[in-house]
Coordinates of C-alpha atoms in Angstrom, one line a residue:
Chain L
X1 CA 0.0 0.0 0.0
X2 CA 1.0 3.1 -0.6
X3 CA 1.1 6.0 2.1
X4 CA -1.8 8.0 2.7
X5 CA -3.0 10.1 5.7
X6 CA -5.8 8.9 7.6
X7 CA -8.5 11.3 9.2
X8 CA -11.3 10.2 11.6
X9 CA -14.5 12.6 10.5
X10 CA -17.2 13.6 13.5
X11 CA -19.5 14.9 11.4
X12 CA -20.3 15.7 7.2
X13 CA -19.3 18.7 7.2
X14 CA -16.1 18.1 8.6
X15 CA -15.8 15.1 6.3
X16 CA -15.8 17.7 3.3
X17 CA -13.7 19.9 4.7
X18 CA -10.9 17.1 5.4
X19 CA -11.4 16.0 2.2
X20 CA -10.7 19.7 0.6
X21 CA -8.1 20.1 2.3
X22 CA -6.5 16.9 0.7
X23 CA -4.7 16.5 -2.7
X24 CA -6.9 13.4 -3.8
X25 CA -8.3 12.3 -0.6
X26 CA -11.4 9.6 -0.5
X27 CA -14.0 8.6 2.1
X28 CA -13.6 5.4 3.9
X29 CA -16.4 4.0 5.1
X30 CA -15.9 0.0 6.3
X31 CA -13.0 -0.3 4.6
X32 CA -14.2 -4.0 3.0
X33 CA -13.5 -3.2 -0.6
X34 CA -11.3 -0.3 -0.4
X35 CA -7.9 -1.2 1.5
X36 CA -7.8 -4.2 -0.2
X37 CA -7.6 -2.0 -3.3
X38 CA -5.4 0.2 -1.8
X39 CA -3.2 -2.9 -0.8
X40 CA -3.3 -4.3 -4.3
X41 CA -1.8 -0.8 -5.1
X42 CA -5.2 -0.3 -7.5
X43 CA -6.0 2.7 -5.5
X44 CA -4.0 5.5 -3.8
X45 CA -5.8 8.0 -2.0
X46 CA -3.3 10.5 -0.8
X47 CA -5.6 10.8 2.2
X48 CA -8.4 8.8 4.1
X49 CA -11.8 10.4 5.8
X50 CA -13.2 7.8 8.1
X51 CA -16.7 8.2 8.3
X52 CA -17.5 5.1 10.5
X53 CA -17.6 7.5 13.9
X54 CA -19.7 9.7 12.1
X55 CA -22.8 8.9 15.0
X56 CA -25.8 10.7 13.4
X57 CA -24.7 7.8 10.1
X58 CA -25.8 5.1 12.2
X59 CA -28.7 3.2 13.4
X60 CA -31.8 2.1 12.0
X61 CA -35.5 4.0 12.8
X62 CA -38.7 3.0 11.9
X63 CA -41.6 5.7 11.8
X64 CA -44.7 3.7 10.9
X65 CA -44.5 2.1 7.5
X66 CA -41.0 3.9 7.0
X67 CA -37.9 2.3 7.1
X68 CA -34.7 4.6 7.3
X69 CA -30.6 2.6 7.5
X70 CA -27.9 5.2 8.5
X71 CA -24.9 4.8 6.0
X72 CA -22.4 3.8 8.5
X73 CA -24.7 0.9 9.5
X74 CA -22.4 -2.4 9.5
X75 CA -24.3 -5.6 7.7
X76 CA -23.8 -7.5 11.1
X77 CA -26.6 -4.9 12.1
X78 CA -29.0 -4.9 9.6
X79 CA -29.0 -9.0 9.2
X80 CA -29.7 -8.9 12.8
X81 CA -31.8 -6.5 13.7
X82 CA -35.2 -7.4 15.0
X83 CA -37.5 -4.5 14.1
X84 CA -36.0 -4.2 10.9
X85 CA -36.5 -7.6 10.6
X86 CA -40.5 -7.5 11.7
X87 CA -41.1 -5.5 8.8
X88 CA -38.9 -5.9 5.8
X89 CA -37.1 -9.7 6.7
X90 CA -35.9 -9.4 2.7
X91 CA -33.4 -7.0 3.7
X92 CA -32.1 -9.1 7.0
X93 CA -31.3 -12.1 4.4
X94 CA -29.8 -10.0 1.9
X95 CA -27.6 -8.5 4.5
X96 CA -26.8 -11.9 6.1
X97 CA -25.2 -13.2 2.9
X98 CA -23.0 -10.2 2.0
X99 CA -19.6 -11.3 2.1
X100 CA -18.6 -13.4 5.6
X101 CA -18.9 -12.2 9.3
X102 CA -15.5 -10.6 9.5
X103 CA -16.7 -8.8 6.4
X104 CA -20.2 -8.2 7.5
X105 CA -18.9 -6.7 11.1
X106 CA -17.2 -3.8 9.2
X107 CA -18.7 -2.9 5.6
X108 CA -21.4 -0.5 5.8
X109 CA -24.8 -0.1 3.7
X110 CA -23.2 3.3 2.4
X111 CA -20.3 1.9 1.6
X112 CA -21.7 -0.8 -0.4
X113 CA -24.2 2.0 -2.5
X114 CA -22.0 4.4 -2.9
X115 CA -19.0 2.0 -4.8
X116 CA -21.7 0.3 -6.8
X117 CA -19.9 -2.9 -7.5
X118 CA -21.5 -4.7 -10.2
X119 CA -21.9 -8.1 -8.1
X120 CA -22.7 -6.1 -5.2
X121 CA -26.2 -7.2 -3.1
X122 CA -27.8 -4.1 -1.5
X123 CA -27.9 -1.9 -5.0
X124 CA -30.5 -4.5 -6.2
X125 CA -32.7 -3.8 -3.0
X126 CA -32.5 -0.2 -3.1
X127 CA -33.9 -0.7 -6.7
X128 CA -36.5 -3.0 -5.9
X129 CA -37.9 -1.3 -2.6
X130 CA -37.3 2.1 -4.4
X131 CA -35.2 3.4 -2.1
X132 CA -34.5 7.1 -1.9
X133 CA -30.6 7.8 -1.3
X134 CA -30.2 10.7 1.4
X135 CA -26.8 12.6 1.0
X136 CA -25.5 15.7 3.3
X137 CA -27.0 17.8 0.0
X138 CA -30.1 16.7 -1.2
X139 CA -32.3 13.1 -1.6
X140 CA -31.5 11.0 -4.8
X141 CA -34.0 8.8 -6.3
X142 CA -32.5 5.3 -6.4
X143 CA -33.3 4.8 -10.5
X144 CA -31.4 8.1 -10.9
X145 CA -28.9 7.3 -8.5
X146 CA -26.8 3.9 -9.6
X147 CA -26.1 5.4 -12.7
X148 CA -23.6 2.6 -14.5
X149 CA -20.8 0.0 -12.6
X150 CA -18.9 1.4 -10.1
X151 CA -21.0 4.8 -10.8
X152 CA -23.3 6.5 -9.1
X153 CA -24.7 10.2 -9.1
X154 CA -22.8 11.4 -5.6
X155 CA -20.7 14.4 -6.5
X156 CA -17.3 14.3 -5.3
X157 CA -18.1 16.1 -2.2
X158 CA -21.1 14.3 -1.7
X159 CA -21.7 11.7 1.6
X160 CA -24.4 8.9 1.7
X161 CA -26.0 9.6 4.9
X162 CA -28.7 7.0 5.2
X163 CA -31.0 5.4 2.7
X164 CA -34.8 5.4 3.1
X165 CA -37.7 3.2 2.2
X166 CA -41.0 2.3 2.8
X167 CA -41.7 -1.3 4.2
X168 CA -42.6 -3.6 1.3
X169 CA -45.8 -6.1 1.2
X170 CA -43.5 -8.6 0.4
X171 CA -40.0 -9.0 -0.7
X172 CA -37.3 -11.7 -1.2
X173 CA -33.5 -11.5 -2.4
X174 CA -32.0 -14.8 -4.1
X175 CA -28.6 -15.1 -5.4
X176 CA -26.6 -17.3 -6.9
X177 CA -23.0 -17.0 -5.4
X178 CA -20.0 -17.9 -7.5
X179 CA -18.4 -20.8 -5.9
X180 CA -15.2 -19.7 -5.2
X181 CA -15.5 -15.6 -4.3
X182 CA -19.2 -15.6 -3.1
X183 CA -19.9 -12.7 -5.1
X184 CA -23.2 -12.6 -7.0
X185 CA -23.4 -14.1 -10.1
X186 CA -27.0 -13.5 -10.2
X187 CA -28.8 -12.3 -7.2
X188 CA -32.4 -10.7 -7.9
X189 CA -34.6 -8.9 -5.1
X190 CA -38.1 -8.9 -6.0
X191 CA -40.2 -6.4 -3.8
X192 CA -44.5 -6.0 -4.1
X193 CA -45.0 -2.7 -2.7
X194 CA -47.9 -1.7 -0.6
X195 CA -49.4 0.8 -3.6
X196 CA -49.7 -3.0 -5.3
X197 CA -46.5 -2.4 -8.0
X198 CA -43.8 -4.7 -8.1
X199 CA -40.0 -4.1 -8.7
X200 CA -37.4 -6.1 -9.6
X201 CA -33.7 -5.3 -9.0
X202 CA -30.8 -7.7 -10.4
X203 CA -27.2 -7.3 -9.2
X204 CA -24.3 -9.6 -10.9
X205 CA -25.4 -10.3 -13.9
X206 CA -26.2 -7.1 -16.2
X207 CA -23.1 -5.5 -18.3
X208 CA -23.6 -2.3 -17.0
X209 CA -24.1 -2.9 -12.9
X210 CA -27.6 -3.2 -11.3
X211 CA -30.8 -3.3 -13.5
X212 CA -34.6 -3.1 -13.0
X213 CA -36.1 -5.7 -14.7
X214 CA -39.4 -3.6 -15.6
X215 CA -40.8 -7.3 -17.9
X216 CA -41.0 -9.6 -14.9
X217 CA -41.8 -6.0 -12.7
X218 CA -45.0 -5.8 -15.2
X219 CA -45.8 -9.4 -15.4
X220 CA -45.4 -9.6 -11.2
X221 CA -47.9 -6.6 -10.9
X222 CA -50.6 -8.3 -12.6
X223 CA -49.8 -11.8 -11.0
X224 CA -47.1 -12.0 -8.3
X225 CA -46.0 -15.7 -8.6
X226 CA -43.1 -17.7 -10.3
X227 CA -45.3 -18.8 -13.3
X228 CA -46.0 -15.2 -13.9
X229 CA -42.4 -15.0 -14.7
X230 CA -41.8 -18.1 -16.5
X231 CA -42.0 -16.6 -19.9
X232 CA -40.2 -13.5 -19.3
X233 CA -36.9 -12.5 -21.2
X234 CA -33.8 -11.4 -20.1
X235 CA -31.5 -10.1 -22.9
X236 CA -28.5 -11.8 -23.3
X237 CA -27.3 -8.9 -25.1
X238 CA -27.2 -6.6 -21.7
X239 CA -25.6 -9.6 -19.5
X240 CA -21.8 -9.8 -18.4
X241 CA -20.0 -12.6 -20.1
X242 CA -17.1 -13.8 -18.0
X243 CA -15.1 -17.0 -17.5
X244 CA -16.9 -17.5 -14.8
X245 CA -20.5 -17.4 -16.8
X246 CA -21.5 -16.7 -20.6
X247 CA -24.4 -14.1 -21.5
X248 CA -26.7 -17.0 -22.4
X249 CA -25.7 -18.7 -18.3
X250 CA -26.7 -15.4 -16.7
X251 CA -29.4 -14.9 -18.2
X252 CA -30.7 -18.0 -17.9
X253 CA -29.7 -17.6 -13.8
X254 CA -31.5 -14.6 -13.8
X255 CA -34.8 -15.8 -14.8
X256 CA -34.0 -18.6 -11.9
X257 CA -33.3 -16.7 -9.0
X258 CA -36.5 -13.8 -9.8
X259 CA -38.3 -17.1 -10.2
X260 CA -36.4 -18.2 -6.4
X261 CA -37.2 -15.0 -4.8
X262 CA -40.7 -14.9 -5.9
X263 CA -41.2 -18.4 -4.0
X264 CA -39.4 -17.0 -0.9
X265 CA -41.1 -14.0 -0.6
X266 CA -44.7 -16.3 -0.7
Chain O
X1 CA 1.9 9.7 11.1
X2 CA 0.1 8.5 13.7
X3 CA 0.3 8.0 17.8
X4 CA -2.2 5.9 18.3
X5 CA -3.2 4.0 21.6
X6 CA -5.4 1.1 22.0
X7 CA -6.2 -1.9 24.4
X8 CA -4.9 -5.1 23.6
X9 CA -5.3 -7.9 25.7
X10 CA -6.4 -6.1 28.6
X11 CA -3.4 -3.6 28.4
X12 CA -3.4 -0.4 27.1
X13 CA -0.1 -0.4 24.1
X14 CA 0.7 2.6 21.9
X15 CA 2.5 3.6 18.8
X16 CA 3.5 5.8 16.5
X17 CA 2.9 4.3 13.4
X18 CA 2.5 5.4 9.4
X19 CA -1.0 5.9 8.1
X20 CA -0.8 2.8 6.0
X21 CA 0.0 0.3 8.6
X22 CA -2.5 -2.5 8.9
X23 CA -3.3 -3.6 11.9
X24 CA -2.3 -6.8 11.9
X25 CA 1.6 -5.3 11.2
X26 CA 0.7 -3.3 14.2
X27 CA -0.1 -6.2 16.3
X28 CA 2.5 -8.4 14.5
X29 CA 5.7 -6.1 14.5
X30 CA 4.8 -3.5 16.7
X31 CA 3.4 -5.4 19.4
X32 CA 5.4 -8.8 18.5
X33 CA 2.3 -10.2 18.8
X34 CA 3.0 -13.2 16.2
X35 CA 0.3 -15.4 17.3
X36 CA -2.1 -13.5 14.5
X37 CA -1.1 -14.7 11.0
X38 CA -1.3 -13.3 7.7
X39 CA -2.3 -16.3 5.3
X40 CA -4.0 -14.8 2.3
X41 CA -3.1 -11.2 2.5
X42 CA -6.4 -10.7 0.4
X43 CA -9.2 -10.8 3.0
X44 CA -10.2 -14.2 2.5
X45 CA -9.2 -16.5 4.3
X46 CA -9.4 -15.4 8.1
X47 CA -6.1 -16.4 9.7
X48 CA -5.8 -12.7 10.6
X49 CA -9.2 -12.6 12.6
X50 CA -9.0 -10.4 15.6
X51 CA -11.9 -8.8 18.1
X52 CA -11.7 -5.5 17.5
X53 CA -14.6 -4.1 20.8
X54 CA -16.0 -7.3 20.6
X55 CA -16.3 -8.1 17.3
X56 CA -14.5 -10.6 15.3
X57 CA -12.7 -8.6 11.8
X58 CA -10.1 -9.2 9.6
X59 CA -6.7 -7.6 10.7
X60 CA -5.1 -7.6 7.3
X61 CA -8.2 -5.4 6.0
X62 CA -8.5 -2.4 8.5
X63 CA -5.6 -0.2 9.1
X64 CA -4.2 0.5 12.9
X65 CA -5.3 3.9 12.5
X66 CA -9.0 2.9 12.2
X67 CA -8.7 0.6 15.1
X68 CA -7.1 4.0 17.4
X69 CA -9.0 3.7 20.5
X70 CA -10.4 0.5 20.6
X71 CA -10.6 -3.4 22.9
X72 CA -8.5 -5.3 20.7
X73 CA -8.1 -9.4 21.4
X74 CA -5.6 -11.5 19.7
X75 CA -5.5 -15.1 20.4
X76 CA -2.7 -14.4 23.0
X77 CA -5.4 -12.7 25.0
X78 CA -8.3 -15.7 25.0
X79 CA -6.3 -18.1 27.9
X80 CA -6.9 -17.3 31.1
X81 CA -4.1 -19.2 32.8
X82 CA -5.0 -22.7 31.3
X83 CA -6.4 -22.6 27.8
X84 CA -9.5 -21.3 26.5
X85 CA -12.4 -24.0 26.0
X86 CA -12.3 -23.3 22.3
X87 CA -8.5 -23.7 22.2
X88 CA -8.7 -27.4 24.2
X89 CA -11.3 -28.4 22.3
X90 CA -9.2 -28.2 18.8
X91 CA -6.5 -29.6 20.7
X92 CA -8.9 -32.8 21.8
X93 CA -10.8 -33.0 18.2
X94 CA -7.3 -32.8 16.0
X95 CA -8.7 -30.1 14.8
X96 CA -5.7 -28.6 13.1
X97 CA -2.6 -30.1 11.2
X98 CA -0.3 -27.5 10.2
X99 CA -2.0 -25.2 12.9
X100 CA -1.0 -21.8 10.4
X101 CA -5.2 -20.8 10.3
X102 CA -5.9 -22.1 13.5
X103 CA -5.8 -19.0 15.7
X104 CA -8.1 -17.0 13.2
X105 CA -10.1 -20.3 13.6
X106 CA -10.6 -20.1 17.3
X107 CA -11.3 -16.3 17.1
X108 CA -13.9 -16.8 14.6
X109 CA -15.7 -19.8 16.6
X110 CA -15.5 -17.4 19.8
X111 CA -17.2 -15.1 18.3
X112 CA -19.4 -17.4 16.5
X113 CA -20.4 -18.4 20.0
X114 CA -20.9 -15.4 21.3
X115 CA -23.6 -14.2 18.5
X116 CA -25.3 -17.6 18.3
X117 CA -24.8 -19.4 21.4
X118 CA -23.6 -22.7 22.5
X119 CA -25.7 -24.9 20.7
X120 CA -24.2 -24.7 17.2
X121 CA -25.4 -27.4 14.5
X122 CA -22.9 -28.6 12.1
X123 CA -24.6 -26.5 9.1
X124 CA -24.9 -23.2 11.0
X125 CA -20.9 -23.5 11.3
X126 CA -20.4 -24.7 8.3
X127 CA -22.0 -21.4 7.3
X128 CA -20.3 -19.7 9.4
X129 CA -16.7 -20.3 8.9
X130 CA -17.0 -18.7 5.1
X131 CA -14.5 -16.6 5.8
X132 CA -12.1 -18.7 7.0
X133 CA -10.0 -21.2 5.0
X134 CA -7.7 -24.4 6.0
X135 CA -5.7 -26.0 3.5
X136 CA -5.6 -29.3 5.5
X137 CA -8.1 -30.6 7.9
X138 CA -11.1 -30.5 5.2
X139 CA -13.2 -28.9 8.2
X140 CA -14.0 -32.2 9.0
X141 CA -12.4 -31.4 12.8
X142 CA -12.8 -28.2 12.8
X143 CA -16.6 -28.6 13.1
X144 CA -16.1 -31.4 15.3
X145 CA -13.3 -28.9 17.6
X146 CA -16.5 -26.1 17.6
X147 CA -19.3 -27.8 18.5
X148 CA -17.3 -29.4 21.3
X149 CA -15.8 -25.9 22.5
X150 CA -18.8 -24.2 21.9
X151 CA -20.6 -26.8 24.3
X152 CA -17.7 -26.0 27.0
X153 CA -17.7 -22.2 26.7

């Protein structure tokens, strides 16, 4: 790794104001995906703002059918926390399979939105729950906000401060990890809102990061089951094709795990 | 630059360390703490798992800096006189050959305990141990070693 200059932010505005006074500083947040980067020497941030003590970024509320996850919330306490899990248990699961416990004790739900890796899991939930993505500047709808892999809308002085959602009728994430790094080949969360519209977000598999899937989202608002979706087609053209799957595998895995999640969810 | 101080094994160590040092080289060449290995390198394979305030993390993949402050426990810290239950129970089980991932092994099942309790089936630590790879025992003992500390703990 190269050297860099680590800064511990209390609050947003201090966390811009570190980073201003940097050459080409970046946020850290859990840390899970950047200092490995940094320690493959694929990143070198001349300086790092830690927003992990950051205290108003943490925590999860609930106000009535509202769900709202700080950005410096850890996966370890989304996957087990009990009134999030009494209204929205898709989430729980989603979090529970992100990476492994080590991982899941210090990567945040910021973190993970704001770097918008292709195979990440939560981008596909903040799609399908339609998630609105609070900054320390303004609210960002999530289909404006994931705006291509490893892109988002944030400006360069912008901070993820929480995300908020309403609490879905139903929901269900299913992925299909690749057997050696875990990461999503395929994971889908399908989501049937409480205004009757369903949403369906796929991480893993699409060329160009996260996807709705507004077919299956059409044929799952008229008729939320697997056979509802049994028909639907997923373009092979707009998959990922890796060694580790073809266009045509993806798809196909696709079309399985909506089919999955719409099971789970019941 | 950085001074930091933190708690490790019950005592309070400082440093002055660069910004880049992870803290498992803090723990391993600062505090000649070797008992915390460094298998992977890549943050998969757990040998570097410490408890950072309670929590089980990978060393290798947070830097000192962020751990400034904190209740850190290596696997020097877990005995109390005789060994931890965990630690007898991989000793009794065979539960390591080589022995080179076995300390981030009994940090993880520690903690694995502590989160889900005593009674662990074979599939929840199965699960469990994802982060966390041996290149010997095919888990086989390992799971056995658990379930047997867990039930001791």
């Amino acid at each position: 790794m190269y050297n860099t200059n680590y800064h511990r932010a209390e609050s947003t505005d201090d966390a811009i104001a570190k980073l201003g006074a940097s050459d080409d500083g970046k946020f850290v947040s859990g840390g899970q995906t950047l200092i490995p980067t940094m320690k493959q020497r694929l990143a070198a941030p001349s300086d790092l703002i830690d927003l992990c003590h950051i205290e108003a970024m943490k925590g999860i509320t609930i106000d009535g059918n509202q769900i709202t996850i700080g950005a410096a919330t850890c996966h370890a306490d989304v996957a087990t926390s009990k009134e999030l899990a009494a209204v929205c248990p898709a989430i729980c699961d989603l979090a529970s399979h992100i990476g492994d416990p080590h991982v899941r004790n210090m990567g945040t739900i910021g973190g993970s939105i704001a770097n918008n890796d292709p195979a990440a899991d939560y981008p596909s939930a903040m799609m399908a729950l339609n998630a609105q993505i609070m900054t320390n500047k303004r609210t960002i709808d999530t289909d404006d906000f994931f705006t291509g892999m490893f892109d988002t809308a944030l400006e360069e002085d912008e901070i993820i401060t929480a995300v908020t959602f309403p609490a879905p009728a139903k929901a269900a994430y299913s992925k299909f990890p690749n057997p050696a790094s875990r990461y999503a080949m395929a994971g889908v969360f399908v989501a049937k809102l409480k205004n009757g519209m369903a949403r369906v977000g796929v991480t893993g598999a699409g060329s160009d990061g996260v996807f709705r899937h507004e077919g299956m989202e059409e044929a799952l608002t008229s008729d939320w089951s697997a056979d509802a979706i049994a028909d639907a087609s997923v373009d092979e053209g707009d998959m990922l094709s890796d060694l580790h799957g073809d266009a045509a595998y993806r798809a196909n895995l696709v079309k399985v795990m909506a089919k999955r999640a719409v099971e789970k969810a019941g | 630059m950085s001074s930091l101080t933190m708690t490790v094994n019950g005592s309070e160590v400082s440093g002055d360390v660069e910004d880049r040092t992870l803290l498992v080289e803090f723990i391993r060449e600062h505090l000649r703490l070797t008992g915390t290995h460094v298998g992977c390198d890549t943050s998969q394979c757990g040998a570097c798992v410490v408890h950072v305030d309670g929590k089980a993390v990978k060393s290798c993949t947070m830097l000192a800096a962020q751990a400034n402050g904190c209740d850190v426990t290596t696997i020097e810290g877990v005995a109390n006189g005789d060994l931890h239950p965990m630690q007898t129970a991989f000793k009794e089980n065979h539960g390591l050959q080589c022995g080179f991932c076995t300390p981030g092994m009994i940090m993880s099942a520690i903690d694995m305990v502590n989160r889900k309790g005593k009674d662990l089936d074979e599939a929840t630590i199965r699960s469990e141990l994802e982060g966390n790879i041996c290149r010997c025992t095919g888990y086989h003992n390992i799971v056995k070693s658990i379930q047997d500390g867990a039930s001791k703990m």
